mmCIF file of C-alpha atoms in Angstrom:
data_model
loop_
_atom_site.group_PDB
_atom_site.id
_atom_site.type_symbol
_atom_site.label_atom_id
_atom_site.label_comp_id
_atom_site.label_asym_id
_atom_site.label_seq_id
_atom_site.Cartn_x
_atom_site.Cartn_y
_atom_site.Cartn_z
ATOM 1 C CA MET B 1033 -27.511 -26.040 7.675
ATOM 2 C CA PRO B 1034 -24.395 -27.322 9.456
ATOM 3 C CA VAL B 1035 -25.057 -29.698 12.301
ATOM 4 C CA PHE B 1036 -22.924 -30.609 15.302
ATOM 5 C CA THR B 1037 -20.327 -33.171 14.188
ATOM 6 C CA PRO B 1038 -18.501 -34.180 17.385
ATOM 7 C CA PHE B 1039 -16.668 -37.244 16.059
ATOM 8 C CA GLU B 1040 -15.208 -35.459 13.026
ATOM 9 C CA ALA B 1041 -14.356 -32.415 15.162
ATOM 10 C CA ILE B 1042 -12.362 -34.477 17.677
ATOM 11 C CA LEU B 1043 -10.586 -36.462 14.957
ATOM 12 C CA GLY B 1044 -9.770 -33.257 13.074
ATOM 13 C CA GLY B 1045 -8.534 -31.644 16.283
ATOM 14 C CA ILE B 1046 -6.257 -34.611 17.052
ATOM 15 C CA LEU B 1047 -4.706 -34.384 13.570
ATOM 16 C CA ILE B 1048 -4.141 -30.638 13.976
ATOM 17 C CA GLY B 1049 -2.663 -31.216 17.450
ATOM 18 C CA LEU B 1050 -0.274 -33.833 16.064
ATOM 19 C CA ALA B 1051 0.796 -31.364 13.369
ATOM 20 C CA ALA B 1052 1.260 -28.482 15.842
ATOM 21 C CA GLY B 1053 3.029 -30.574 18.496
ATOM 22 C CA GLY B 1054 5.071 -32.369 15.830
ATOM 23 C CA LEU B 1055 6.271 -29.087 14.344
ATOM 24 C CA MET B 1056 7.736 -28.120 17.734
ATOM 25 C CA ILE B 1057 9.295 -31.519 18.475
ATOM 26 C CA LEU B 1058 10.804 -31.917 15.003
ATOM 27 C CA LEU B 1059 11.619 -28.362 13.920
ATOM 28 C CA GLY B 1060 11.135 -26.205 17.033
ATOM 29 C CA HIS B 1061 8.453 -23.952 15.591
ATOM 30 C CA ILE B 1062 4.986 -22.705 16.494
ATOM 31 C CA ALA B 1063 2.378 -23.864 13.965
ATOM 32 C CA GLY B 1064 0.861 -20.468 13.274
ATOM 33 C CA ILE B 1065 -0.552 -20.272 9.766
ATOM 34 C CA SER B 1066 -0.647 -16.468 9.643
ATOM 35 C CA GLY B 1067 2.954 -16.186 10.855
ATOM 36 C CA ILE B 1068 4.225 -18.839 8.458
ATOM 37 C CA THR B 1069 2.376 -17.291 5.501
ATOM 38 C CA GLU B 1070 3.594 -13.793 6.405
ATOM 39 C CA GLU B 1071 7.225 -14.848 6.221
ATOM 40 C CA VAL B 1072 7.050 -16.440 2.763
ATOM 41 C CA LEU B 1073 5.949 -13.101 1.274
ATOM 42 C CA PRO B 1074 8.675 -10.880 -0.247
ATOM 43 C CA PRO B 1075 10.946 -9.375 0.871
ATOM 44 C CA ILE B 1076 12.038 -12.503 2.724
ATOM 45 C CA GLU B 1077 14.029 -11.918 5.882
ATOM 46 C CA GLU B 1078 14.913 -15.374 7.242
ATOM 47 C CA ARG B 1079 16.035 -17.250 4.128
ATOM 48 C CA ALA B 1080 17.172 -20.338 6.087
ATOM 49 C CA GLU B 1081 13.637 -20.786 7.433
ATOM 50 C CA LEU B 1082 12.033 -20.654 3.995
ATOM 51 C CA PRO B 1083 12.186 -24.402 3.104
ATOM 52 C CA TRP B 1084 10.195 -25.619 6.111
ATOM 53 C CA ARG B 1085 7.682 -22.786 5.765
ATOM 54 C CA VAL B 1086 7.070 -23.505 2.088
ATOM 55 C CA GLY B 1087 6.906 -27.246 2.827
ATOM 56 C CA PHE B 1088 4.340 -26.721 5.573
ATOM 57 C CA LEU B 1089 2.125 -24.571 3.345
ATOM 58 C CA MET B 1090 2.397 -27.040 0.435
ATOM 59 C CA GLY B 1091 1.390 -29.867 2.765
ATOM 60 C CA LEU B 1092 -1.474 -27.762 4.122
ATOM 61 C CA LEU B 1093 -2.847 -27.167 0.617
ATOM 62 C CA ALA B 1094 -2.499 -30.883 -0.149
ATOM 63 C CA GLY B 1095 -4.694 -31.684 2.885
ATOM 64 C CA PRO B 1096 -8.077 -31.316 1.130
ATOM 65 C CA LEU B 1097 -6.748 -33.218 -1.895
ATOM 66 C CA VAL B 1098 -5.712 -36.188 0.244
ATOM 67 C CA PHE B 1099 -9.091 -35.934 1.998
ATOM 68 C CA ALA B 1100 -10.743 -36.090 -1.446
ATOM 69 C CA ALA B 1101 -8.627 -39.106 -2.416
ATOM 70 C CA LEU B 1102 -9.745 -40.896 0.771
ATOM 71 C CA THR B 1103 -13.421 -39.968 0.745
ATOM 72 C CA GLY B 1104 -14.212 -39.305 -2.916
ATOM 73 C CA HIS B 1105 -15.164 -35.657 -2.421
ATOM 74 C CA LEU B 1106 -13.471 -32.372 -1.519
ATOM 75 C CA PRO B 1107 -14.339 -30.973 1.917
ATOM 76 C CA PRO B 1108 -17.209 -28.461 1.599
ATOM 77 C CA ALA B 1109 -16.492 -24.711 1.431
ATOM 78 C CA GLU B 1110 -19.793 -22.949 0.973
ATOM 79 C CA VAL B 1111 -19.514 -19.161 0.616
ATOM 80 C CA ARG B 1112 -22.753 -17.139 0.615
ATOM 81 C CA ILE B 1113 -21.464 -13.570 0.748
ATOM 82 C CA PRO B 1114 -20.602 -11.541 -2.382
ATOM 83 C CA GLY B 1115 -17.012 -11.380 -3.618
ATOM 84 C CA PRO B 1116 -16.225 -7.805 -2.565
ATOM 85 C CA LEU B 1117 -17.273 -8.651 0.998
ATOM 86 C CA MET B 1118 -14.933 -11.658 0.897
ATOM 87 C CA ALA B 1119 -12.160 -9.317 -0.227
ATOM 88 C CA LEU B 1120 -12.886 -6.951 2.659
ATOM 89 C CA ALA B 1121 -12.870 -9.862 5.110
ATOM 90 C CA GLY B 1122 -9.548 -11.017 3.658
ATOM 91 C CA ILE B 1123 -7.739 -7.786 4.394
ATOM 92 C CA LEU B 1124 -9.212 -7.585 7.917
ATOM 93 C CA VAL B 1125 -8.224 -11.196 8.654
ATOM 94 C CA GLY B 1126 -4.753 -10.721 7.173
ATOM 95 C CA PHE B 1127 -3.917 -7.436 8.861
ATOM 96 C CA GLY B 1128 -5.558 -8.375 12.155
ATOM 97 C CA THR B 1129 -3.709 -11.680 12.506
ATOM 98 C CA ALA B 1130 -0.331 -10.218 11.514
ATOM 99 C CA TYR B 1131 -0.741 -7.161 13.749
ATOM 100 C CA GLY B 1132 -2.093 -9.347 16.577
ATOM 101 C CA HIS B 1133 0.797 -11.825 16.200
ATOM 102 C CA GLY B 1134 -1.337 -14.872 15.442
ATOM 103 C CA CYS B 1135 -4.585 -16.428 14.343
ATOM 104 C CA THR B 1136 -6.753 -19.394 15.302
ATOM 105 C CA SER B 1137 -3.742 -21.720 15.006
ATOM 106 C CA GLY B 1138 -0.906 -19.667 16.525
ATOM 107 C CA HIS B 1139 -2.920 -18.225 19.410
ATOM 108 C CA GLY B 1140 -5.873 -20.622 19.392
ATOM 109 C CA VAL B 1141 -4.033 -23.946 19.328
ATOM 110 C CA CYS B 1142 -0.344 -23.335 20.102
ATOM 111 C CA GLY B 1143 -0.763 -20.363 22.446
ATOM 112 C CA LEU B 1144 -3.463 -21.995 24.561
ATOM 113 C CA ALA B 1145 -1.387 -25.199 24.687
ATOM 114 C CA ARG B 1146 1.502 -23.136 26.109
ATOM 115 C CA LEU B 1147 -0.928 -21.548 28.592
ATOM 116 C CA SER B 1148 0.106 -18.134 27.239
ATOM 117 C CA LYS B 1149 -1.783 -15.251 28.823
ATOM 118 C CA ARG B 1150 -1.401 -13.207 25.626
ATOM 119 C CA SER B 1151 -3.024 -15.966 23.606
ATOM 120 C CA PHE B 1152 -5.896 -16.366 26.087
ATOM 121 C CA VAL B 1153 -6.591 -12.655 25.643
ATOM 122 C CA ALA B 1154 -6.278 -12.854 21.839
ATOM 123 C CA VAL B 1155 -8.577 -15.903 21.564
ATOM 124 C CA THR B 1156 -11.180 -14.329 23.834
ATOM 125 C CA VAL B 1157 -11.128 -11.111 21.792
ATOM 126 C CA PHE B 1158 -11.475 -12.729 18.356
ATOM 127 C CA MET B 1159 -14.156 -15.127 19.556
ATOM 128 C CA VAL B 1160 -16.224 -12.359 21.156
ATOM 129 C CA VAL B 1161 -15.753 -9.901 18.266
ATOM 130 C CA GLY B 1162 -16.473 -12.670 15.725
ATOM 131 C CA GLY B 1163 -19.635 -13.597 17.624
ATOM 132 C CA VAL B 1164 -20.782 -9.982 17.873
ATOM 133 C CA THR B 1165 -20.103 -9.442 14.138
ATOM 134 C CA VAL B 1166 -22.211 -12.466 13.186
ATOM 135 C CA PHE B 1167 -24.945 -11.390 15.607
ATOM 136 C CA VAL B 1168 -25.095 -7.902 14.092
ATOM 137 C CA LEU B 1169 -25.034 -9.141 10.487
ATOM 138 C CA ARG B 1170 -27.563 -11.922 10.972
ATOM 139 C CA HIS B 1171 -29.878 -10.811 13.747
ATOM 140 C CA VAL B 1172 -29.667 -7.001 13.832
ATOM 141 C CA LEU B 1173 -29.280 -6.217 10.132
ATOM 142 C CA GLY B 1174 -31.093 -9.438 9.192
ATOM 143 C CA LEU B 1175 -28.671 -10.351 6.404
ATOM 144 C CA GLY B 1176 -28.846 -13.979 5.380
ATOM 145 C CA VAL B 1177 -25.079 -14.444 5.418
ATOM 146 C CA MET Z 1458 15.642 -31.068 2.676
ATOM 147 C CA ARG Z 1459 14.807 -33.068 5.823
ATOM 148 C CA GLN Z 1460 13.196 -29.943 7.288
ATOM 149 C CA PHE Z 1461 11.207 -29.403 4.105
ATOM 150 C CA LEU Z 1462 9.912 -32.982 4.025
ATOM 151 C CA ALA Z 1463 9.055 -33.051 7.736
ATOM 152 C CA ALA Z 1464 7.159 -29.765 7.388
ATOM 153 C CA LEU Z 1465 5.397 -31.070 4.278
ATOM 154 C CA VAL Z 1466 4.049 -34.074 6.222
ATOM 155 C CA LEU Z 1467 3.085 -31.906 9.221
ATOM 156 C CA GLY Z 1468 1.338 -29.372 6.982
ATOM 157 C CA LEU Z 1469 -0.518 -32.229 5.358
ATOM 158 C CA LEU Z 1470 -1.692 -33.477 8.766
ATOM 159 C CA PHE Z 1471 -2.861 -29.947 9.565
ATOM 160 C CA GLY Z 1472 -4.729 -29.569 6.262
ATOM 161 C CA LEU Z 1473 -6.252 -33.012 6.657
ATOM 162 C CA GLY Z 1474 -7.396 -32.119 10.175
ATOM 163 C CA LEU Z 1475 -9.088 -28.950 8.941
ATOM 164 C CA SER Z 1476 -10.765 -30.970 6.171
ATOM 165 C CA VAL Z 1477 -11.928 -33.812 8.437
ATOM 166 C CA GLY Z 1478 -13.338 -31.322 10.943
ATOM 167 C CA SER Z 1479 -15.102 -29.308 8.179
ATOM 168 C CA MET Z 1480 -13.208 -26.184 9.223
ATOM 169 C CA THR Z 1481 -12.814 -25.611 5.476
ATOM 170 C CA ASN Z 1482 -16.498 -24.688 5.384
ATOM 171 C CA PRO Z 1483 -17.262 -21.038 6.282
ATOM 172 C CA GLN Z 1484 -20.859 -22.024 7.119
ATOM 173 C CA LYS Z 1485 -19.488 -24.322 9.837
ATOM 174 C CA ILE Z 1486 -17.456 -21.476 11.357
ATOM 175 C CA LEU Z 1487 -20.350 -19.013 11.160
ATOM 176 C CA ALA Z 1488 -22.632 -21.579 12.798
ATOM 177 C CA PHE Z 1489 -20.170 -21.699 15.710
ATOM 178 C CA LEU Z 1490 -20.000 -17.904 15.993
ATOM 179 C CA ASP Z 1491 -23.794 -17.568 15.745
ATOM 180 C CA ILE Z 1492 -24.763 -18.361 19.325
ATOM 181 C CA ALA Z 1493 -28.196 -16.784 18.794
ATOM 182 C CA GLY Z 1494 -28.898 -19.070 15.838
ATOM 183 C CA GLN Z 1495 -28.691 -22.838 15.525
ATOM 184 C CA TRP Z 1496 -25.433 -23.063 17.479
ATOM 185 C CA ASP Z 1497 -22.851 -25.614 16.320
ATOM 186 C CA PRO Z 1498 -20.097 -26.181 18.919
ATOM 187 C CA SER Z 1499 -17.944 -28.307 16.555
ATOM 188 C CA LEU Z 1500 -15.208 -25.647 16.304
ATOM 189 C CA ALA Z 1501 -14.800 -25.475 20.080
ATOM 190 C CA LEU Z 1502 -14.546 -29.254 20.315
ATOM 191 C CA LEU Z 1503 -11.982 -29.390 17.494
ATOM 192 C CA MET Z 1504 -9.913 -26.602 19.014
ATOM 193 C CA GLY Z 1505 -10.124 -28.244 22.436
ATOM 194 C CA ALA Z 1506 -8.902 -31.588 21.083
ATOM 195 C CA ALA Z 1507 -6.087 -29.854 19.189
ATOM 196 C CA VAL Z 1508 -5.025 -27.926 22.309
ATOM 197 C CA VAL Z 1509 -4.977 -31.092 24.472
ATOM 198 C CA VAL Z 1510 -2.818 -33.012 21.976
ATOM 199 C CA THR Z 1511 -0.495 -30.024 21.419
ATOM 200 C CA PHE Z 1512 -0.223 -29.474 25.202
ATOM 201 C CA GLY Z 1513 0.890 -33.108 25.635
ATOM 202 C CA LEU Z 1514 3.465 -32.941 22.831
ATOM 203 C CA TYR Z 1515 4.809 -29.582 24.099
ATOM 204 C CA ARG Z 1516 5.416 -31.272 27.487
ATOM 205 C CA ILE Z 1517 7.743 -33.673 25.647
ATOM 206 C CA ALA Z 1518 9.382 -30.767 23.790
ATOM 207 C CA TYR Z 1519 10.017 -28.898 27.078
ATOM 208 C CA ARG Z 1520 12.219 -31.798 28.222
ATOM 209 C CA MET Z 1521 14.224 -32.037 24.993
ATOM 210 C CA PRO Z 1522 17.556 -30.170 24.659
ATOM 211 C CA ARG Z 1523 16.757 -29.305 21.012
ATOM 212 C CA PRO Z 1524 14.253 -30.282 18.333
ATOM 213 C CA LEU Z 1525 14.983 -33.505 16.458
ATOM 214 C CA LEU Z 1526 15.709 -31.825 13.112
ATOM 215 C CA ALA Z 1527 16.727 -28.260 14.050
ATOM 216 C CA PRO Z 1528 19.400 -26.619 16.249
ATOM 217 C CA ARG Z 1529 17.070 -24.824 18.662
ATOM 218 C CA PHE Z 1530 13.496 -24.246 19.783
ATOM 219 C CA SER Z 1531 11.849 -21.000 18.671
ATOM 220 C CA TRP Z 1532 9.423 -20.512 21.557
ATOM 221 C CA PRO Z 1533 7.649 -17.141 21.407
ATOM 222 C CA ARG Z 1534 9.348 -14.536 23.597
ATOM 223 C CA MET Z 1535 6.506 -12.068 23.869
ATOM 224 C CA THR Z 1536 4.633 -12.263 27.138
ATOM 225 C CA ARG Z 1537 3.166 -8.798 27.703
ATOM 226 C CA VAL Z 1538 -0.540 -8.251 27.041
ATOM 227 C CA ASP Z 1539 -0.247 -5.076 24.969
ATOM 228 C CA LEU Z 1540 -2.583 -3.089 22.729
ATOM 229 C CA PRO Z 1541 -1.715 -4.929 19.453
ATOM 230 C CA VAL Z 1542 -2.656 -8.302 20.971
ATOM 231 C CA ILE Z 1543 -6.130 -6.885 21.655
ATOM 232 C CA LEU Z 1544 -6.544 -4.634 18.605
ATOM 233 C CA GLY Z 1545 -5.224 -7.222 16.106
ATOM 234 C CA PRO Z 1546 -7.575 -10.033 17.187
ATOM 235 C CA ALA Z 1547 -10.459 -7.511 17.265
ATOM 236 C CA ILE Z 1548 -9.823 -6.568 13.596
ATOM 237 C CA PHE Z 1549 -9.395 -10.257 12.750
ATOM 238 C CA GLY Z 1550 -12.641 -11.038 14.585
ATOM 239 C CA VAL Z 1551 -14.627 -8.638 12.390
ATOM 240 C CA GLY Z 1552 -13.288 -10.267 9.202
ATOM 241 C CA TRP Z 1553 -13.809 -13.740 10.684
ATOM 242 C CA GLY Z 1554 -17.416 -12.883 11.514
ATOM 243 C CA ILE Z 1555 -18.085 -11.481 8.029
ATOM 244 C CA ALA Z 1556 -16.661 -14.401 6.039
ATOM 245 C CA GLY Z 1557 -16.285 -17.306 8.487
ATOM 246 C CA VAL Z 1558 -12.748 -17.754 7.213
ATOM 247 C CA CYS Z 1559 -9.444 -17.564 9.112
ATOM 248 C CA PRO Z 1560 -5.993 -17.785 7.475
ATOM 249 C CA GLY Z 1561 -5.617 -21.621 7.244
ATOM 250 C CA PRO Z 1562 -9.041 -22.376 5.756
ATOM 251 C CA GLY Z 1563 -8.650 -19.154 3.741
ATOM 252 C CA LEU Z 1564 -5.594 -20.532 1.961
ATOM 253 C CA LEU Z 1565 -7.390 -23.856 1.490
ATOM 254 C CA LEU Z 1566 -10.116 -22.039 -0.465
ATOM 255 C CA MET Z 1567 -7.621 -22.153 -3.358
ATOM 256 C CA VAL Z 1568 -8.337 -25.900 -3.440
ATOM 257 C CA THR Z 1569 -11.863 -26.127 -2.044
ATOM 258 C CA ASN Z 1570 -13.487 -23.039 -3.629
ATOM 259 C CA PRO Z 1571 -11.215 -21.269 -6.161
ATOM 260 C CA ARG Z 1572 -13.872 -18.680 -7.055
ATOM 261 C CA ALA Z 1573 -14.076 -17.504 -3.415
ATOM 262 C CA ALA Z 1574 -10.289 -17.781 -3.078
ATOM 263 C CA ALA Z 1575 -9.859 -15.342 -5.974
ATOM 264 C CA TRP Z 1576 -11.553 -12.695 -3.812
ATOM 265 C CA PHE Z 1577 -10.223 -13.644 -0.400
ATOM 266 C CA VAL Z 1578 -6.612 -14.803 -0.774
ATOM 267 C CA PRO Z 1579 -5.069 -11.732 -2.497
ATOM 268 C CA THR Z 1580 -6.414 -9.344 0.147
ATOM 269 C CA LEU Z 1581 -5.488 -11.825 2.918
ATOM 270 C CA LEU Z 1582 -1.884 -11.719 1.685
ATOM 271 C CA VAL Z 1583 -1.943 -7.906 1.390
ATOM 272 C CA GLY Z 1584 -3.295 -7.678 4.945
ATOM 273 C CA LEU Z 1585 -0.624 -10.040 6.288
ATOM 274 C CA TRP Z 1586 2.029 -8.058 4.449
ATOM 275 C CA LEU Z 1587 0.769 -4.751 5.862
ATOM 276 C CA GLY Z 1588 0.729 -6.110 9.422
ATOM 277 C CA ARG Z 1589 4.083 -7.841 9.129
ATOM 278 C CA PRO Z 1590 6.468 -4.927 9.860
ATOM 279 C CA HIS Z 1591 4.859 -4.444 13.269
ATOM 280 C CA HIS Z 1592 4.945 -8.193 13.968
ATOM 281 C CA ARG Z 1593 8.626 -8.498 12.981
ATOM 282 C CA ARG Z 1594 9.663 -5.453 14.979
ATOM 283 C CA ALA Z 1595 7.896 -6.608 18.133
ATOM 284 C CA ARG Z 1596 9.235 -10.151 17.811
ATOM 285 C CA GLN Z 1597 12.818 -9.022 17.265
ATOM 286 C CA GLN Z 1598 12.593 -6.624 20.195
ATOM 287 C CA ALA Z 1599 11.271 -9.387 22.461
ATOM 288 C CA GLU Z 1600 14.075 -11.729 21.371
ATOM 289 C CA LYS Z 1601 16.641 -9.004 22.063
ATOM 290 C CA ASP Z 1602 15.167 -8.328 25.504
ATOM 291 C CA ALA Z 1603 15.240 -12.029 26.313
ATOM 292 C CA THR Z 1604 18.864 -12.624 25.295
ATOM 293 C CA GLU Z 1605 20.515 -9.401 26.516
ATOM 294 C CA PRO Z 1606 20.907 -9.010 30.273
ATOM 295 C CA SER Z 1607 19.073 -5.909 31.416
ATOM 296 C CA ALA Z 1608 21.228 -3.022 32.664
#
């Protein structure tokens, strides 16, 4: 059972903030993972923007590997739901973040840091709907997920 | 090349931050969303710290004429609270509540849990691809509105 890990959470948040703020100062872009991933899928529209997007995603994927090199183990990723349910979640997360113009990083970190009203609305909606979904699955339907 | 390398380092910082904060672990996310269970506020603390640091660095960016390695800033132009910005996050929220995985940690599953990634990542990409035409259209329209003087 996960426990509250305040020190790791703050350290992790600082690293993510440095990445998000750094991406604006250096390259002038919002660090939104869904938006960046969307635009590396074919057909590609903004070819000049492809190198930084691919670089960012490669670095992102290297994150857990560097973490493993430093600590001796990969960060945990425990999945308890069956594969088809993961697949369903994937399409909802993908479509919802693209259609809603951002995810936990674009709206949640960058949007809130810009004090964007749109992002405040988006974050409130996905937090509340996420919470209600977990409540229904775990406490109404009693699924151990 | 400079842009690629800078983005590589920044992406690495981002991925390291998710790893350090255990945001790679769906159980950690679900424990945050499960306020009726054994609630774990780690995600809120991590997001809060990230927002504070980003807010500070954006203040610096606001005062710069252009980014250090690019010709111009690409600040988002959309400001209106419209239906997609409510409907999209609502659909995302359902998927997030089912799996405890958002796009960043979802991609990282390829490294941290390849078996789960084999189920999640292909449909994530299909979903992003399906939502993209709307996103592009709205973004381009907002950029046009912002640069063209209104009649």
